[in-house]
Short mmCIF file of C-alpha atoms in Angstrom, two decimals:
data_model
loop_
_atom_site.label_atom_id
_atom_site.label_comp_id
_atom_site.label_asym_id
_atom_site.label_seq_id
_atom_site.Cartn_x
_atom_site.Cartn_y
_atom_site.Cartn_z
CA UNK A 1 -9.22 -119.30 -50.52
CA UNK A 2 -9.59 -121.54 -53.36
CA UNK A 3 -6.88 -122.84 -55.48
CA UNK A 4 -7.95 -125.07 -58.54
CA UNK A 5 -5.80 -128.07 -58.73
CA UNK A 6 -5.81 -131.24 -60.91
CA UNK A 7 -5.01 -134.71 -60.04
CA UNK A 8 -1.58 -135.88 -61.13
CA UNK A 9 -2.13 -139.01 -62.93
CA UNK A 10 -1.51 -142.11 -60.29
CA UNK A 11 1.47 -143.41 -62.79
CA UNK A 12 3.44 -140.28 -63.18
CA UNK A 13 3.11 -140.67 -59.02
CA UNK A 14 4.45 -143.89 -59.00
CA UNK A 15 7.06 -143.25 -61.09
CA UNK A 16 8.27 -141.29 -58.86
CA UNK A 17 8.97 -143.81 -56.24
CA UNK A 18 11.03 -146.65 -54.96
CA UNK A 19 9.58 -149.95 -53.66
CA UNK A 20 12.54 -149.36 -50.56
CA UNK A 21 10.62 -146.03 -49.65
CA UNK A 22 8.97 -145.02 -46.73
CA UNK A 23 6.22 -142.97 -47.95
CA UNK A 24 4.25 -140.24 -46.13
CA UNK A 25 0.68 -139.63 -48.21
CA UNK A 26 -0.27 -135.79 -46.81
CA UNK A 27 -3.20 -134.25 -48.02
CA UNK A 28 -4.57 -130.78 -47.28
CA UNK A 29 -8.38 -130.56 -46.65
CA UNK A 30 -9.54 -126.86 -48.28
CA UNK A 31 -9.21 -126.11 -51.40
CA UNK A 32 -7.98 -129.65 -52.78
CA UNK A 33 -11.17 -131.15 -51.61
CA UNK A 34 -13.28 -128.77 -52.79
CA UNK A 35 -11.30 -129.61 -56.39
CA UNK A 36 -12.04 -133.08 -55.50
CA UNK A 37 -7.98 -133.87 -56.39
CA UNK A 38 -7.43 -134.02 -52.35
CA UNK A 39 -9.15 -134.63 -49.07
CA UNK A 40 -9.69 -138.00 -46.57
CA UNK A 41 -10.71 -140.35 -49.20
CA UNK A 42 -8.28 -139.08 -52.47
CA UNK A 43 -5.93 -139.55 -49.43
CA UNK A 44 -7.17 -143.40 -48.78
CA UNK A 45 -7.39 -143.91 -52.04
CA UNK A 46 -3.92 -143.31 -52.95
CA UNK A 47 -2.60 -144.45 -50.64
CA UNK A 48 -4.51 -148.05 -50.95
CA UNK A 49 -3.24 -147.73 -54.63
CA UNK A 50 0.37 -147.84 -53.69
CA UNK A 51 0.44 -150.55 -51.65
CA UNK A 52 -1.30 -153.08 -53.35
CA UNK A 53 1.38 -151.36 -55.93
CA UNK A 54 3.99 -152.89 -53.18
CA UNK A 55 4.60 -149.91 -52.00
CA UNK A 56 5.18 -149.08 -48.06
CA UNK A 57 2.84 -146.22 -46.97
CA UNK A 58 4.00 -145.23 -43.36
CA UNK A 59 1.64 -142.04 -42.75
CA UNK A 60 -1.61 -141.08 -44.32
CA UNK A 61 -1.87 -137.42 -43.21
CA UNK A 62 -5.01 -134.58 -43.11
CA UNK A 63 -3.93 -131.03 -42.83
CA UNK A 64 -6.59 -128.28 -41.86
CA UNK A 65 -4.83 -126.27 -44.71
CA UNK A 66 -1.39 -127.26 -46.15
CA UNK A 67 -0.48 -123.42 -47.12
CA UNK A 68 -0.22 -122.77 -42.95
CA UNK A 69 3.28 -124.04 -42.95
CA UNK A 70 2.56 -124.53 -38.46
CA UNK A 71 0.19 -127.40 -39.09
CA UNK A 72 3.07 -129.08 -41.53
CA UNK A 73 5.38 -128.12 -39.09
CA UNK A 74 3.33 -129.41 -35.51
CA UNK A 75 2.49 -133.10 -37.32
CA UNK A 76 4.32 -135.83 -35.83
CA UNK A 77 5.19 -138.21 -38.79
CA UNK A 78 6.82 -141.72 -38.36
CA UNK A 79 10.76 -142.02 -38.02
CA UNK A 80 12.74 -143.03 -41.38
CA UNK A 81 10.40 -141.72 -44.05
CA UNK A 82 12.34 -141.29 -47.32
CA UNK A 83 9.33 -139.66 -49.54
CA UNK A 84 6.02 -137.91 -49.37
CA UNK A 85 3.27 -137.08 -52.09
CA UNK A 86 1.20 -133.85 -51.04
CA UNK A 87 -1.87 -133.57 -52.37
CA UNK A 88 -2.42 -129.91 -52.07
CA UNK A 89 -1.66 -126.98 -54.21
CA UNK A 90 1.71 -125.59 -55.18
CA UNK A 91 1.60 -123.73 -52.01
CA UNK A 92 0.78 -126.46 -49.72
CA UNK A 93 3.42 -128.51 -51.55
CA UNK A 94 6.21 -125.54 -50.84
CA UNK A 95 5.07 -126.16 -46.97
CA UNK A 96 6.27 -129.93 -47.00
CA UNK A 97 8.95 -129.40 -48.84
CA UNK A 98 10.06 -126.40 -46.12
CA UNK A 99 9.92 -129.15 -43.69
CA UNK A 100 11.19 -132.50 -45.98
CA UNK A 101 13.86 -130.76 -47.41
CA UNK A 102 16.12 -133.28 -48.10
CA UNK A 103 13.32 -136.08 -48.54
CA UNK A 104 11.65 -136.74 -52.49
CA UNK A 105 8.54 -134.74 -51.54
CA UNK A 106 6.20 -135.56 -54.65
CA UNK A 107 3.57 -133.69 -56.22
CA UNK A 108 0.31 -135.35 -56.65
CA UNK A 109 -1.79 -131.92 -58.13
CA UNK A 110 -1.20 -130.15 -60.94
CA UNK A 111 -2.11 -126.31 -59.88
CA UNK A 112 -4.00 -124.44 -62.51
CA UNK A 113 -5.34 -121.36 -60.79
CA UNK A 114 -7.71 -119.59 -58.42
CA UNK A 115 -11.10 -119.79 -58.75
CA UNK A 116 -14.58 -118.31 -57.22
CA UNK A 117 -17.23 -120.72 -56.22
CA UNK A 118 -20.62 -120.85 -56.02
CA UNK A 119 -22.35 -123.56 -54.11
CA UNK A 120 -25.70 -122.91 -54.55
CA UNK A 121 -24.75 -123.63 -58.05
CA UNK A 122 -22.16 -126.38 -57.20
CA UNK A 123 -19.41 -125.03 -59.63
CA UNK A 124 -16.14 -123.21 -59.55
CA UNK A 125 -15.05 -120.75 -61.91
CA UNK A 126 -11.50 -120.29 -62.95
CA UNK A 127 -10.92 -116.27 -62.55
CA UNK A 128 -6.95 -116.46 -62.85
CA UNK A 129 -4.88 -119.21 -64.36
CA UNK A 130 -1.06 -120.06 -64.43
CA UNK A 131 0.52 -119.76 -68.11
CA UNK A 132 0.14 -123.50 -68.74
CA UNK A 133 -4.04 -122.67 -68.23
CA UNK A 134 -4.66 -119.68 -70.15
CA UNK A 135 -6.72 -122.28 -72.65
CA UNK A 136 -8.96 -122.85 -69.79
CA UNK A 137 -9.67 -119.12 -67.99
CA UNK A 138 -13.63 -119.15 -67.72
CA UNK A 139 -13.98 -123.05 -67.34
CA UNK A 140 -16.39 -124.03 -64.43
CA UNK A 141 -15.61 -127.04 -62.73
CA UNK A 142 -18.31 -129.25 -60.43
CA UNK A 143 -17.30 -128.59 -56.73
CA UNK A 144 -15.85 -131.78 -54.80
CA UNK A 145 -15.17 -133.68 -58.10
CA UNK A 146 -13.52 -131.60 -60.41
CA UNK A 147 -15.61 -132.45 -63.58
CA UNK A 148 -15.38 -129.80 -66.04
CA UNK A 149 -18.91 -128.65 -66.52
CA UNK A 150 -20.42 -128.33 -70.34
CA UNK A 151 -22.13 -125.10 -70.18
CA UNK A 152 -20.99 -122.24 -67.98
CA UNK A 153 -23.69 -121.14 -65.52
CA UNK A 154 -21.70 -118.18 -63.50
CA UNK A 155 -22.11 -115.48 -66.22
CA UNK A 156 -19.21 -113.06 -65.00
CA UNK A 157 -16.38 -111.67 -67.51
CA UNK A 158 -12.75 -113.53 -66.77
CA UNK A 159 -9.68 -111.29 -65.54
CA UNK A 160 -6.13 -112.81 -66.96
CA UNK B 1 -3.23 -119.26 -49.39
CA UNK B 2 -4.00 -116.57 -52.24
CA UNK B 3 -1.41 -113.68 -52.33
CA UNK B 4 -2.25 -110.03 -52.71
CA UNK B 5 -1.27 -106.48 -52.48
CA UNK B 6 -2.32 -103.08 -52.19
CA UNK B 7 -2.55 -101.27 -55.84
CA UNK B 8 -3.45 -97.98 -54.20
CA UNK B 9 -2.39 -95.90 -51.26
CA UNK B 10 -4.18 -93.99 -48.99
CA UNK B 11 -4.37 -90.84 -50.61
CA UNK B 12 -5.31 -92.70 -54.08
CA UNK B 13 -7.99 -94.05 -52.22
CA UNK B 14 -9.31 -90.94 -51.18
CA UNK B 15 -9.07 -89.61 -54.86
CA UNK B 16 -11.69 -91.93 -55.86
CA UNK B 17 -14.07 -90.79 -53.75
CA UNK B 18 -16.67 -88.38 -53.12
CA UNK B 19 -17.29 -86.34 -49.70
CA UNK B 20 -20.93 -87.41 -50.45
CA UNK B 21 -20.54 -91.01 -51.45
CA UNK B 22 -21.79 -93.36 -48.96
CA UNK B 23 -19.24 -95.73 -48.53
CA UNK B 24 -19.56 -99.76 -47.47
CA UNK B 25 -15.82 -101.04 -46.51
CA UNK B 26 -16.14 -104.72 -47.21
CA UNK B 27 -13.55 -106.98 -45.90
CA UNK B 28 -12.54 -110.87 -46.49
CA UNK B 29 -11.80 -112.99 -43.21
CA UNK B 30 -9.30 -115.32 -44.96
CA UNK B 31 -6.35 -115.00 -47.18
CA UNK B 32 -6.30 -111.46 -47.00
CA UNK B 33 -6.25 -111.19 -43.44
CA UNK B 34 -2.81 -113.08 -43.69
CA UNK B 35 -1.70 -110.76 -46.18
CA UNK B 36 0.33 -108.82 -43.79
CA UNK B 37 -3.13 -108.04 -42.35
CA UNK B 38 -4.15 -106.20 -45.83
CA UNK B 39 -7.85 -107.65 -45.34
CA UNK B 40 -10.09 -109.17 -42.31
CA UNK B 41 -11.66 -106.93 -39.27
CA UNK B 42 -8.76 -104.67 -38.32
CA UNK B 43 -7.71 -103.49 -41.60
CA UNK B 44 -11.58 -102.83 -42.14
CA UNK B 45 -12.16 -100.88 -39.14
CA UNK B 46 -9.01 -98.85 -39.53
CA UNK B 47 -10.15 -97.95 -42.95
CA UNK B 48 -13.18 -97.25 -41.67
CA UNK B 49 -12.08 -95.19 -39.01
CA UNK B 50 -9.81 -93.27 -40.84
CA UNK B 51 -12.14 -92.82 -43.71
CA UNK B 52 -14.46 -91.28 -41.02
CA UNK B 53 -12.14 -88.89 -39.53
CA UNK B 54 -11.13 -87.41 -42.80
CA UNK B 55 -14.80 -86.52 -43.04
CA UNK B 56 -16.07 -89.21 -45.80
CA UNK B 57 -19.44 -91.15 -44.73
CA UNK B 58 -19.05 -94.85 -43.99
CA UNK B 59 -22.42 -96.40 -43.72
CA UNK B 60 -21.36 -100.19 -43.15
CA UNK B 61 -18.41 -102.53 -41.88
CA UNK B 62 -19.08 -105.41 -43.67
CA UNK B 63 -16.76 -108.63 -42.75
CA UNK B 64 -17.14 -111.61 -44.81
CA UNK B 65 -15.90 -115.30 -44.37
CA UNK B 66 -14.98 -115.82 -48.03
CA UNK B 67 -14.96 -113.39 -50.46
CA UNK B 68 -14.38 -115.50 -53.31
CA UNK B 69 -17.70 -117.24 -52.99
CA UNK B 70 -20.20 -116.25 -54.65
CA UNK B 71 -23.17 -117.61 -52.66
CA UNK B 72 -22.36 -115.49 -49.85
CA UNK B 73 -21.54 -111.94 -51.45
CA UNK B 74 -25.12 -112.70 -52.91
CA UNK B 75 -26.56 -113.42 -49.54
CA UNK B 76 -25.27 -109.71 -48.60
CA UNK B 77 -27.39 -108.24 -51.62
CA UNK B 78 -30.75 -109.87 -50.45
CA UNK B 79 -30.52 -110.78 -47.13
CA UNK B 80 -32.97 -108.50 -44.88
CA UNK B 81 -30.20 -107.52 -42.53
CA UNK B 82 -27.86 -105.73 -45.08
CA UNK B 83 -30.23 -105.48 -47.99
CA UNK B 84 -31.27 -101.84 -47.33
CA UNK B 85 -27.87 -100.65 -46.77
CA UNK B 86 -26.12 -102.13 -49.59
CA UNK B 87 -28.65 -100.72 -51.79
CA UNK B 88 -28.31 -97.18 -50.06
CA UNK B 89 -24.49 -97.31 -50.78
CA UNK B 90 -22.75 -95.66 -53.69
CA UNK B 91 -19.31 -96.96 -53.56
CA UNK B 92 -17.77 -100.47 -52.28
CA UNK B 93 -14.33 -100.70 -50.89
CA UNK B 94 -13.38 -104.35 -51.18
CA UNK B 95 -10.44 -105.76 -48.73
CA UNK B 96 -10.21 -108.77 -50.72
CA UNK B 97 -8.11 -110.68 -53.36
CA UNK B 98 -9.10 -109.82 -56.83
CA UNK B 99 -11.48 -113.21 -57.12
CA UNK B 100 -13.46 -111.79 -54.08
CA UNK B 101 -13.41 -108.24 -56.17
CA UNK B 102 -14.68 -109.70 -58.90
CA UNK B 103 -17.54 -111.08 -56.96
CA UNK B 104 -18.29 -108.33 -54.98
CA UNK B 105 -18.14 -105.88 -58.91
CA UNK B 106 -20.35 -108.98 -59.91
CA UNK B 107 -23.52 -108.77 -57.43
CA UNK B 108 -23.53 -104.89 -56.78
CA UNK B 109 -23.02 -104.02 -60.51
CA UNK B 110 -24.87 -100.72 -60.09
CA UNK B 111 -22.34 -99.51 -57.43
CA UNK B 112 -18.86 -98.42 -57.81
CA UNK B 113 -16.71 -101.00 -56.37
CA UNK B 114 -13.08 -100.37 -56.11
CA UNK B 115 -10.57 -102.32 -56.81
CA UNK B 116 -7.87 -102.15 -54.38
CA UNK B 117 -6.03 -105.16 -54.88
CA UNK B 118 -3.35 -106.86 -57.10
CA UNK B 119 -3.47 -111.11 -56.75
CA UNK B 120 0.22 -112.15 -57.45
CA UNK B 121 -0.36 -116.29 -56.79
CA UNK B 122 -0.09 -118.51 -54.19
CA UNK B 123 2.07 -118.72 -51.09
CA UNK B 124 2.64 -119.86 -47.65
CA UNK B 125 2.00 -118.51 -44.24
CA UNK B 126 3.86 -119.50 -41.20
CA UNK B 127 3.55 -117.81 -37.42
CA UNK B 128 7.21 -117.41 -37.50
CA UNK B 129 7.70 -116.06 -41.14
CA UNK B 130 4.78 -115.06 -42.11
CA UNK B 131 3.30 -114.73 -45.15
CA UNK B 132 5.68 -115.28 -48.30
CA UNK B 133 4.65 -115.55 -51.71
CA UNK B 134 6.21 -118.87 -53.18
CA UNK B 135 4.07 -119.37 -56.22
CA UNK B 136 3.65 -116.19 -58.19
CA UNK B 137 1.69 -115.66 -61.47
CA UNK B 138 4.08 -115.71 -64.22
CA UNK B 139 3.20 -112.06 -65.57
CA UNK B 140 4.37 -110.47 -61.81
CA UNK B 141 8.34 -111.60 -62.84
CA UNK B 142 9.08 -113.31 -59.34
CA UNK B 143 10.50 -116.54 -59.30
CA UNK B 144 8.80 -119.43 -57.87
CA UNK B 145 10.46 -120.80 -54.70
CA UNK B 146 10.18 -123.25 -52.01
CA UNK B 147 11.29 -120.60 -49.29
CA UNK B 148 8.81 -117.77 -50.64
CA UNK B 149 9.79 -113.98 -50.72
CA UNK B 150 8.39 -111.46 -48.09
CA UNK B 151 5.39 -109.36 -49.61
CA UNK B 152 7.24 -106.33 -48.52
CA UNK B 153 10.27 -107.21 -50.78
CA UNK B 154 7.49 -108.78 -53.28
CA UNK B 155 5.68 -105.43 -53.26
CA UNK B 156 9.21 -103.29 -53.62
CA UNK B 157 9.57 -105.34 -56.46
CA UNK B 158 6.33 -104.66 -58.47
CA UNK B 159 5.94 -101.44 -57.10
CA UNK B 160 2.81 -102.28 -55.00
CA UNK B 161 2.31 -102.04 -51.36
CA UNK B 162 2.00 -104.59 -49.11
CA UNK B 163 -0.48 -104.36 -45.27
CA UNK B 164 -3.49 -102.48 -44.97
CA UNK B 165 -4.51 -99.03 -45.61
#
């Protein structure tokens, strides 16, 4: 279930967008918030960020799981929106793009991988990583924020 | 939602067992279920079923929420309702993507646990598409794509299969 994404840094966002858009901000609420690059308040948060930016944010969005392309495609969003940043994996992201397809659909992750999780031990472990993350196959990550964790407490050998 | 396939078919199943082993089929609830219904209870008990009827010894269904976390394939090991039967078993059939493989090899590391499963990447599911593959690791070949490839045409292509057993 979980995907490990990063947080695309909030100016590479912005430069993304006009000031004359109408901007959707859709997160998805699994594995993004577990990652602590998505959920209700990275939502708020970026969301806030744009429009003291000057931006016009139209629709702040929560989907149960971005990657079930019915929930992107059952949400009633407001008439006229020109853009959207997903914060969700590259999967999630495909999703609202399959139903913005002629709209700038942004990405606000960066996905890395999948991961296993333990949260008795509140990390997650990347098992198999994208090209661009081979460097960081093994790393364990704190679960709802992220962090990168100094030492490694899930002792369990790495695939790819 | 995590994309995989079948590495083995039925018959190279059955070659890595043993008429004596006592077998657990273990099953993920989530991605895999979507996988063309590769994982989750159906696939499980159809495995299980058929396992049965071709005379091998299935001691234990087991259907789990989330494979790929840890906590809970650990739960399976001590918990007082499976404890016993887990450690009776000799072999582990896992119906999950490799992370919940890797998990399951992990916490029974004195059992054989098969691995059934090839994870190609990420992809999206839809009631009137189903499941396509849209973000595939690199090393499988497939291109990326917004619209996503079937995981029967995905499988053709990387000589896999895709469904259940």
């Amino acid at each position: 279930m979980v995907s490990l994404t990063k947080a695309v840094p909030y100016e590479k966002i912005r430069s993304q967008l006009k000031k004359t858009d109408r901007i959707a901000v859709i997160t998805c609420n699994t594995c993004v918030r577990f990652c602590g690059s998505g959920g209700v308040e990275k939502m708020e948060e970026l969301a806030s960020k744009l429009r003291k930016d000057g931006f016009v944010v139209t629709d702040q969005v929560v989907l149960t799981a971005a990657c079930i392309n019915d929930y992107v495609m059952n949400t009633r969003f407001s008439g006229g929106l020109t853009a959207a940043v997903v914060l969700a994996c590259e999967a999630g992201w495909s999703s609202v793009k399959q139903r913005f397809p002629d709209k700038n659909v942004v990405k606000g992750t960066e996905t890395l991988g999948l991961v296993i999780a333990d949260r008795n031990k509140g990390v997650e472990k990347l098992m198999l990583a994208y090209d661009a993350h081979k460097d960081k196959l093994g790393n364990e990550y704190h679960l709802l924020t992220g962090e990168l964790q100094k030492e490694r407490v899930i002792d369990m050998e790495v695939g790819k | 939602m995590i994309i995989s396939l079948r590495r083995l078919s039925y018959d190279d199943l059955k070659n890595e067992l043993k008429k004596d082993d006592k077998i657990v089929v273990w099953a993920c609830n989530n991605c895999i279920k979507f996988c063309d219904g590769l994982g989750g209870r159906e696939a499980m008990n159809n495995l299980a079923d058929k396992l049965e009827a071709d005379g091998y010894t299935v001691i234990r269904r087991e259907l789990i929420g989330t494979s790929c976390m840890l906590d809970l394939v650990q739960k399976r090991k001590t918990d007082k309702a499976t404890a016993d039967t887990f450690k009776e078993s000799t072999v582990i059939i896992p119906l999950t993507c490799e992370d919940g493989y890797e998990n399951v090899k992990c916490v029974f590391n004195d059992k054989r646990v098969i691995n059934t499963t090839k994870t190609i990447g990420l992809g999206v599911f839809s009631t009137k598409t189903g499941m396509c593959i849209n973000y595939p690791f690199e090393d499988t070949g497939l291109e990326p794509s917004i619209k996503g490839i079937s995981l029967k045409e995905a499988a053709e292509k990387l000589n896999l299969y895709a469904g259940p057993f």
